[in-house]
GROMACS .gro file of C-alpha atoms in nm:
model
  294
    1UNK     CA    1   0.563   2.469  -0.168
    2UNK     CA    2   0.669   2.237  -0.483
    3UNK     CA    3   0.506   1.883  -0.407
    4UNK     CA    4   0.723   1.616  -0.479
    5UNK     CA    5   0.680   1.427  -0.830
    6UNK     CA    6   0.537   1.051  -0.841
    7UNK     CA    7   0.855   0.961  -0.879
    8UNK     CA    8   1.001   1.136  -0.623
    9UNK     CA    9   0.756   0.987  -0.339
   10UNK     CA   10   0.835   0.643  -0.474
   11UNK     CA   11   1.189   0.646  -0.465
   12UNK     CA   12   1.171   0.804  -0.096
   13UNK     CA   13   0.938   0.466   0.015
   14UNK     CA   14   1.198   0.226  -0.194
   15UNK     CA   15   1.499   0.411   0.010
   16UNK     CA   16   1.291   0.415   0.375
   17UNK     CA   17   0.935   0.286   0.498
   18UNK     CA   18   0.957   0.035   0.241
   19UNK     CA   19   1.252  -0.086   0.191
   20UNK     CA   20   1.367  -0.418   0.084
   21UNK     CA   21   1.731  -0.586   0.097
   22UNK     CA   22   1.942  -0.541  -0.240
   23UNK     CA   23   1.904  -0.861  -0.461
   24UNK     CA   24   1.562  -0.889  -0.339
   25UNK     CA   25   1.228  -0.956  -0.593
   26UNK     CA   26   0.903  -0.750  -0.638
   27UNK     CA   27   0.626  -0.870  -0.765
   28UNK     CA   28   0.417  -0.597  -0.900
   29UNK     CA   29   0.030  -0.614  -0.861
   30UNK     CA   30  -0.125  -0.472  -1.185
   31UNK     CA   31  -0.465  -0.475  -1.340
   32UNK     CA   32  -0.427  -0.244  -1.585
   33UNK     CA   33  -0.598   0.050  -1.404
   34UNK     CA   34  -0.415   0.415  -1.344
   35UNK     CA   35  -0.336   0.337  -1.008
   36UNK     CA   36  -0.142   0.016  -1.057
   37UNK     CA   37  -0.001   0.110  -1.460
   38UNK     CA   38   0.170   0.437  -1.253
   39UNK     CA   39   0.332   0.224  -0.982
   40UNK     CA   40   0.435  -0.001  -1.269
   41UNK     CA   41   0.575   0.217  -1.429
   42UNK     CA   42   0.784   0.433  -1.156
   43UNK     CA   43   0.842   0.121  -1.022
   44UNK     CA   44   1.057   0.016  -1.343
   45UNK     CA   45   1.222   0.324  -1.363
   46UNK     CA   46   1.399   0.311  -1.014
   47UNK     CA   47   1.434  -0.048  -0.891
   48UNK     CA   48   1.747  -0.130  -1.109
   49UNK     CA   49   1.913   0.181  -0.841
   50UNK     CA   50   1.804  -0.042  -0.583
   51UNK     CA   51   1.908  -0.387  -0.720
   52UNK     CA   52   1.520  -0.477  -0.732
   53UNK     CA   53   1.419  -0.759  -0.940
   54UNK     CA   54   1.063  -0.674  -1.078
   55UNK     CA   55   0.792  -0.939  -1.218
   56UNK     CA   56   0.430  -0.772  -1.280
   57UNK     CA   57   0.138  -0.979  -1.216
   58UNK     CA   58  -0.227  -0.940  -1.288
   59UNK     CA   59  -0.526  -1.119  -1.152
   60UNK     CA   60  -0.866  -1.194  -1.350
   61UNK     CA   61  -1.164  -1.240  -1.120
   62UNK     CA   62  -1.352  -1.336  -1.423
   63UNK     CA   63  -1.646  -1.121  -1.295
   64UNK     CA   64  -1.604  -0.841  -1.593
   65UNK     CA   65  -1.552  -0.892  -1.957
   66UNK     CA   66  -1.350  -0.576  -1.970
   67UNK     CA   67  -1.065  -0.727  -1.712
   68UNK     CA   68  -0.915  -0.925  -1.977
   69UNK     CA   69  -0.823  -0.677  -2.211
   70UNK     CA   70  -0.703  -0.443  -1.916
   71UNK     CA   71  -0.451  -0.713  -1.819
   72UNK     CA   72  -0.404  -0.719  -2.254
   73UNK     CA   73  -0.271  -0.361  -2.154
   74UNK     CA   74  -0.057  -0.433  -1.879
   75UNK     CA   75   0.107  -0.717  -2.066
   76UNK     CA   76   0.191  -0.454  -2.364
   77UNK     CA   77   0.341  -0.222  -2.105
   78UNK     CA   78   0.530  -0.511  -1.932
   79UNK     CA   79   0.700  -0.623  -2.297
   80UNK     CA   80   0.750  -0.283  -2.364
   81UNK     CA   81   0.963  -0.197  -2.079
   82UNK     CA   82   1.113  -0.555  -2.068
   83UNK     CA   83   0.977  -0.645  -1.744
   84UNK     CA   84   0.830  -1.016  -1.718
   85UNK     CA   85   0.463  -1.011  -1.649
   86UNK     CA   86   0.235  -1.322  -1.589
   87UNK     CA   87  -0.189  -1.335  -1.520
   88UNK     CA   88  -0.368  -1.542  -1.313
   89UNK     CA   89  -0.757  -1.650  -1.402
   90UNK     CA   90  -0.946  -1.727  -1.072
   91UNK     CA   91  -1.288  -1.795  -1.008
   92UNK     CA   92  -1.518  -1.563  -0.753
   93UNK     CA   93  -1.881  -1.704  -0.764
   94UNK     CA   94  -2.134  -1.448  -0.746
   95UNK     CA   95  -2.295  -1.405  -0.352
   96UNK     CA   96  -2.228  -1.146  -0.082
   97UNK     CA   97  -1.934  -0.995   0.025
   98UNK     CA   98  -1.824  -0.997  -0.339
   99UNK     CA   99  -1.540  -0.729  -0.325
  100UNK     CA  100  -1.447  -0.895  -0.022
  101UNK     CA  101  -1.449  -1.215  -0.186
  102UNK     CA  102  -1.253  -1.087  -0.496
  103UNK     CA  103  -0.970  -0.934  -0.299
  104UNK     CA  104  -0.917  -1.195  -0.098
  105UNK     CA  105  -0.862  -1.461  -0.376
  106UNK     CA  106  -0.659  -1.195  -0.565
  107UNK     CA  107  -0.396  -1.185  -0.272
  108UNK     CA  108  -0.376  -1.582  -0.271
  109UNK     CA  109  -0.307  -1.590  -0.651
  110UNK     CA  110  -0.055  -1.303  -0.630
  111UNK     CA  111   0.092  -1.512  -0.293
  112UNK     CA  112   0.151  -1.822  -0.478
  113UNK     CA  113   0.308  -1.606  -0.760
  114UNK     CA  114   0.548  -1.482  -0.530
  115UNK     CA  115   0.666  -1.803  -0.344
  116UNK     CA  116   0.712  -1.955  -0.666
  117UNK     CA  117   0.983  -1.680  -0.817
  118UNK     CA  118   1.114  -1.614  -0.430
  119UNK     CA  119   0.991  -1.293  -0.395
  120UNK     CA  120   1.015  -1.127  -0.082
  121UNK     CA  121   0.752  -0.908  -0.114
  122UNK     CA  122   0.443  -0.832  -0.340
  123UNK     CA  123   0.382  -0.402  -0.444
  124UNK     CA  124   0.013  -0.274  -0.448
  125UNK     CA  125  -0.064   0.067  -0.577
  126UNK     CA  126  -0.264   0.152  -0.287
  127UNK     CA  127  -0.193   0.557  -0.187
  128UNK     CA  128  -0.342   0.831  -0.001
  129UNK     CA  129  -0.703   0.877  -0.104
  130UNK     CA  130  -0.748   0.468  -0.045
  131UNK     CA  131  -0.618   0.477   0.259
  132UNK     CA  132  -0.823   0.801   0.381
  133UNK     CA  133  -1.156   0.640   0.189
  134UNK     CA  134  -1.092   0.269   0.390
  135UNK     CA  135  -1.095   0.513   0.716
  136UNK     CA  136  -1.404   0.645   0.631
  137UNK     CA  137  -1.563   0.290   0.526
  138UNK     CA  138  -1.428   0.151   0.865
  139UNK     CA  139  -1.571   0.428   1.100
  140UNK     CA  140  -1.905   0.391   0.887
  141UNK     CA  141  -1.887   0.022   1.037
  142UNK     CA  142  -1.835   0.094   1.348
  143UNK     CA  143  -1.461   0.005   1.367
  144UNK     CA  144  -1.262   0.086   1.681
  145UNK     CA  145  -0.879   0.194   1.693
  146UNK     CA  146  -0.741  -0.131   1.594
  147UNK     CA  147  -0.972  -0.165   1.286
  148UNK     CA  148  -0.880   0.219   1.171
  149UNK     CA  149  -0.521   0.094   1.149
  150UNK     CA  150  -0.555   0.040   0.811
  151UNK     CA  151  -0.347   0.010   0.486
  152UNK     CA  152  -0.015   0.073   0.687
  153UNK     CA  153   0.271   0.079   0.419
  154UNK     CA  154   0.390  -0.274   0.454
  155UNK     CA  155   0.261  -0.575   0.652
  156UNK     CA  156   0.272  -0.936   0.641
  157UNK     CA  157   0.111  -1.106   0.352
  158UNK     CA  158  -0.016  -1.438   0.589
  159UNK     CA  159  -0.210  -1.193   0.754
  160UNK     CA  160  -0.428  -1.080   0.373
  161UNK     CA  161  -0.419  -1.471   0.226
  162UNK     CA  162  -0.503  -1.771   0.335
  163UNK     CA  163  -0.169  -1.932   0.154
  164UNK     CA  164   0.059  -2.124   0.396
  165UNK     CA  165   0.411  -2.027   0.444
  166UNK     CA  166   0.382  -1.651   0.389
  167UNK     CA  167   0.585  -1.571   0.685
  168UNK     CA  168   0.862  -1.427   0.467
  169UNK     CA  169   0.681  -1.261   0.226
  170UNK     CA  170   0.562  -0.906   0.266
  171UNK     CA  171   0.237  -0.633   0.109
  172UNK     CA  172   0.403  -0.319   0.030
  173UNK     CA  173   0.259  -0.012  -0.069
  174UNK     CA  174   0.518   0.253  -0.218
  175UNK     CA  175   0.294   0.475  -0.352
  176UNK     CA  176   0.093   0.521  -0.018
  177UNK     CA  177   0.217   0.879   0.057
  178UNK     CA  178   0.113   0.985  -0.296
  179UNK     CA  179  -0.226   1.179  -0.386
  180UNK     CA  180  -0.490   1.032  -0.661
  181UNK     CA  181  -0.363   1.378  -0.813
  182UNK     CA  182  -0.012   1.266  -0.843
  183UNK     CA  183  -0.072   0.970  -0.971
  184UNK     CA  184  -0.330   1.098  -1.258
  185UNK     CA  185  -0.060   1.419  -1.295
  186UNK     CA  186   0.229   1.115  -1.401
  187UNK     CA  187   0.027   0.955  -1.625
  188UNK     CA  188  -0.046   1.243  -1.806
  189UNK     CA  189   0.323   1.354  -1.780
  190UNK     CA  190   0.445   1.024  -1.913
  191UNK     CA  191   0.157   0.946  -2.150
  192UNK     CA  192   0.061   0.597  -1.987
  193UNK     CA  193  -0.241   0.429  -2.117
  194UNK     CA  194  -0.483   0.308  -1.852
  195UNK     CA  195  -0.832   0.120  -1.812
  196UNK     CA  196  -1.156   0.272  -1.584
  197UNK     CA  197  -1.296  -0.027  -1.385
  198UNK     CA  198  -1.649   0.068  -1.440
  199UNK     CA  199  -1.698  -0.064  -1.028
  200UNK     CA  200  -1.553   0.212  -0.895
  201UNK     CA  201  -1.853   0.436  -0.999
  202UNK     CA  202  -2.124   0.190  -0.918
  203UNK     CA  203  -2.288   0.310  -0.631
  204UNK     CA  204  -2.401  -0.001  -0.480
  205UNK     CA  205  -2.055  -0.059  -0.355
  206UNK     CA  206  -1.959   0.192  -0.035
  207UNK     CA  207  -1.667   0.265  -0.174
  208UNK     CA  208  -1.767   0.416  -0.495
  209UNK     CA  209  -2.024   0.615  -0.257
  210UNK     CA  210  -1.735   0.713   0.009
  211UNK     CA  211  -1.532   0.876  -0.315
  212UNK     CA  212  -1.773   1.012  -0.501
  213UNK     CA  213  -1.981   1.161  -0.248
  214UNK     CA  214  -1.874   1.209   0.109
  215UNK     CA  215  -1.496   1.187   0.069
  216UNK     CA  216  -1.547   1.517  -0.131
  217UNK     CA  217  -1.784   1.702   0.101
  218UNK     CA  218  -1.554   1.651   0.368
  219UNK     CA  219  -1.246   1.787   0.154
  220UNK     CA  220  -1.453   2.107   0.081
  221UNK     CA  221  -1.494   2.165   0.465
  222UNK     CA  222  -1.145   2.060   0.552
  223UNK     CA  223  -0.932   2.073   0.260
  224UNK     CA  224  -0.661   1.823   0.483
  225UNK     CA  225  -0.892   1.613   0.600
  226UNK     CA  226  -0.695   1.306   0.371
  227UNK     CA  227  -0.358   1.399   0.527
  228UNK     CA  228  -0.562   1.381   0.899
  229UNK     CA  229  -0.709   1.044   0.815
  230UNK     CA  230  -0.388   0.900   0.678
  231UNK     CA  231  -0.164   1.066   1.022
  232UNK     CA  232  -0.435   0.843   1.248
  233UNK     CA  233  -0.413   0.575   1.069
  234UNK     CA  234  -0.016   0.578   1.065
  235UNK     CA  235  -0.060   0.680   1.469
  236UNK     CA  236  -0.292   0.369   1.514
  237UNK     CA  237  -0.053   0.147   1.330
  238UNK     CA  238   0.214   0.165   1.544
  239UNK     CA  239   0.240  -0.094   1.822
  240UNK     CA  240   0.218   0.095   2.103
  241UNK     CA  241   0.253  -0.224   2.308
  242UNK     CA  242   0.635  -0.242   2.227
  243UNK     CA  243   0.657   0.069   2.369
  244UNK     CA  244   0.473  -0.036   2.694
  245UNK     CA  245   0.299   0.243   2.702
  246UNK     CA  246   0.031   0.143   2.891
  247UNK     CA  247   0.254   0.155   3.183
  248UNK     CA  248   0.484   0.449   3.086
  249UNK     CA  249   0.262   0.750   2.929
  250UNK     CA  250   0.478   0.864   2.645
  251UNK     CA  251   0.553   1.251   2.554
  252UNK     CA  252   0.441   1.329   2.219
  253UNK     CA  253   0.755   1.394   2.075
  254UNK     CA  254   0.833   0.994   2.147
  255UNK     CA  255   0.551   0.926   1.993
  256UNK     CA  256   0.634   1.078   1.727
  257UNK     CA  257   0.964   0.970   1.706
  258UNK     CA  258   0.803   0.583   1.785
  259UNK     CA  259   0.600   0.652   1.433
  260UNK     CA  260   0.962   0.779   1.240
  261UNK     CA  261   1.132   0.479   1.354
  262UNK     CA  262   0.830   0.236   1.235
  263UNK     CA  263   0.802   0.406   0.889
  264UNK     CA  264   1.167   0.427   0.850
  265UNK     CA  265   1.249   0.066   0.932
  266UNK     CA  266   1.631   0.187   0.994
  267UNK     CA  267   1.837  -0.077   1.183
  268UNK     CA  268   2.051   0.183   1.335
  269UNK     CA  269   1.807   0.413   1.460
  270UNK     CA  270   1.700   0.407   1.867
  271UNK     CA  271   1.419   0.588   2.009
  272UNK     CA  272   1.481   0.617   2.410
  273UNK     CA  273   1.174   0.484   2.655
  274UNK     CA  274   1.071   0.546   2.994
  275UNK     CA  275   1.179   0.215   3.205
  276UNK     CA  276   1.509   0.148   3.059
  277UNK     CA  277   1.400  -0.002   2.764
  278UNK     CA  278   1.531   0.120   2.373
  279UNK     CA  279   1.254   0.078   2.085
  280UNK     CA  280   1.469  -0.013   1.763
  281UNK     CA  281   1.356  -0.217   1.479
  282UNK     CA  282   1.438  -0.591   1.461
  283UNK     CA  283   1.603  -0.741   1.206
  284UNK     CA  284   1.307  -1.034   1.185
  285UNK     CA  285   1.012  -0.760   1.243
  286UNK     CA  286   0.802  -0.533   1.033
  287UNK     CA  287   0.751  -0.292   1.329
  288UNK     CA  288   1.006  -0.191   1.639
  289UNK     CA  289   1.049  -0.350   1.928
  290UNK     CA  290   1.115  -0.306   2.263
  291UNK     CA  291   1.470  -0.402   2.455
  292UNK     CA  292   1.653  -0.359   2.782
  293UNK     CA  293   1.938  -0.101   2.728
  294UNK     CA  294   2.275  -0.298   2.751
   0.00000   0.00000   0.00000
């Protein structure tokens, strides 16, 4: 079986789980690194098909010396392609909880970004392996189903920044069915420059550990074991309360369907329920809900 190319998996999110209105804008999250600079870039290639207005934005946590000259990169890229491209400079002191820290004043800067060019939703280059590694982190911790639900491939922003008035604007991830492997294989393919974040290595972080060490163990004893952890996450993320099911056990074929319609976002699709109630997506909502049959 062919896999699908980069490209390919992008343009399938853009056309279905996450989709945006025509006319809409997009900011871009990029730091420079090979996840982000491939999203960038696939990103620039197929938004004009879907009336997409792209703006890249970078974020500088000041904590390496190396980040400006990665968002130098990006910049080059951006000018290159003729996509606008701005940076942000914010300050993360040094304490605990750094990467915690980091990311979470990263998503504010790249929030006010968007509400200031009327973006409806911000891109992060978030795929597969991340999402499979942030399972792994989670269960580490302890986390129960609600806190595997992770990285699900669009949410509300107000729910990652502290910003006010985020209730329009949206985190999407287009790249999240795509492997690391596909996204190294396209910039090889296309001959993208890229920076290495030397964090991602450092084992003090659990991360770095979860990918380097156990994340690969666990792929030579189940060589799907990324696919599994991605399907329960995507099972966990749907809201199984708008499908009552609590009260109504559901087959596992509506289930399934349940997860379709939530990935899909299609305003035409209907997924039949026990109790007279249809499960269809709303046109205010990023997830389905549930409604009395006319």
């Amino acid at each position: 079986m062919t896999t699908p190319s980069l490209v390919t998996m992008v343009r399938r999110a853009f056309a279905g789980e996450t989709k945006l209105p025509r006319g809409s804008v997009l900011v871009v999250a990029v730091s420079g690194g090979p996840d982000s600079m491939a999203l960038f870039d696939v990103a620039q290639r197929i938004a004009p098909g879907f009336d997409i207005h792209l703006h890249a934005h970078g974020v500088d946590h000041g904590l390496r010396e190396g980040a400006s000259a990665e968002l130098d990169l990006a910049a080059a890229f951006a000018e290159s392609v003729r996509v606008p491209f701005g940076r942000t400079c914010v300050h993360v002191g040094s304490g605990s909880n750094l990467q915690a820290r980091a990311r979470q004043a990263r998503y504010a800067a790249l929030a006010a970004v968007a509400r200031q060019l009327g973006a409806q939703a911000i891109a992060t280059a978030h795929h597969a392996d991340d999402r499979a590694e942030t399972v792994l982190m989670r269960l580490l911790r302890g986390a129960g189903p609600r806190g595997l639900a992770v990285l699900p491939p669009r949410a509300p922003l107000a729910t990652l920044a502290t910003t006010e008035g985020l209730d329009t604007i949206e985190l999407v991830r287009p790249m999240l069915r795509a492997r690391r492997s596909d996204v190294l294989a396209h910039l090889t393919r296309r001959r993208i420059q890229f920076a290495s974040d030397p964090s991602n290595h450092d084992p003090r972080y659990l991360r770095a550990r979860v990918r380097r060490e156990l994340l690969p163990l666990l792929e030579a004893l189940g060589p799907g074991i990324v696919r599994h952890l991605e399907a329960l996450a995507d099972e966990l993320s749907v809201d199984r309360g708008a499908a009552i099911a609590s009260n109504f056990p559901l087959p596992r074929t509506t289930e399934q369907k349940l997860r379709d319609l939530a990935r899909s976002r299609s305003k035409t699709a209907r997924v039949w329920l026990p109790g007279g109630l249809v499960a269809a997506v709303a046109d205010n909502a990023a997830k389905p809900r549930a409604s009395s049959r006319a």
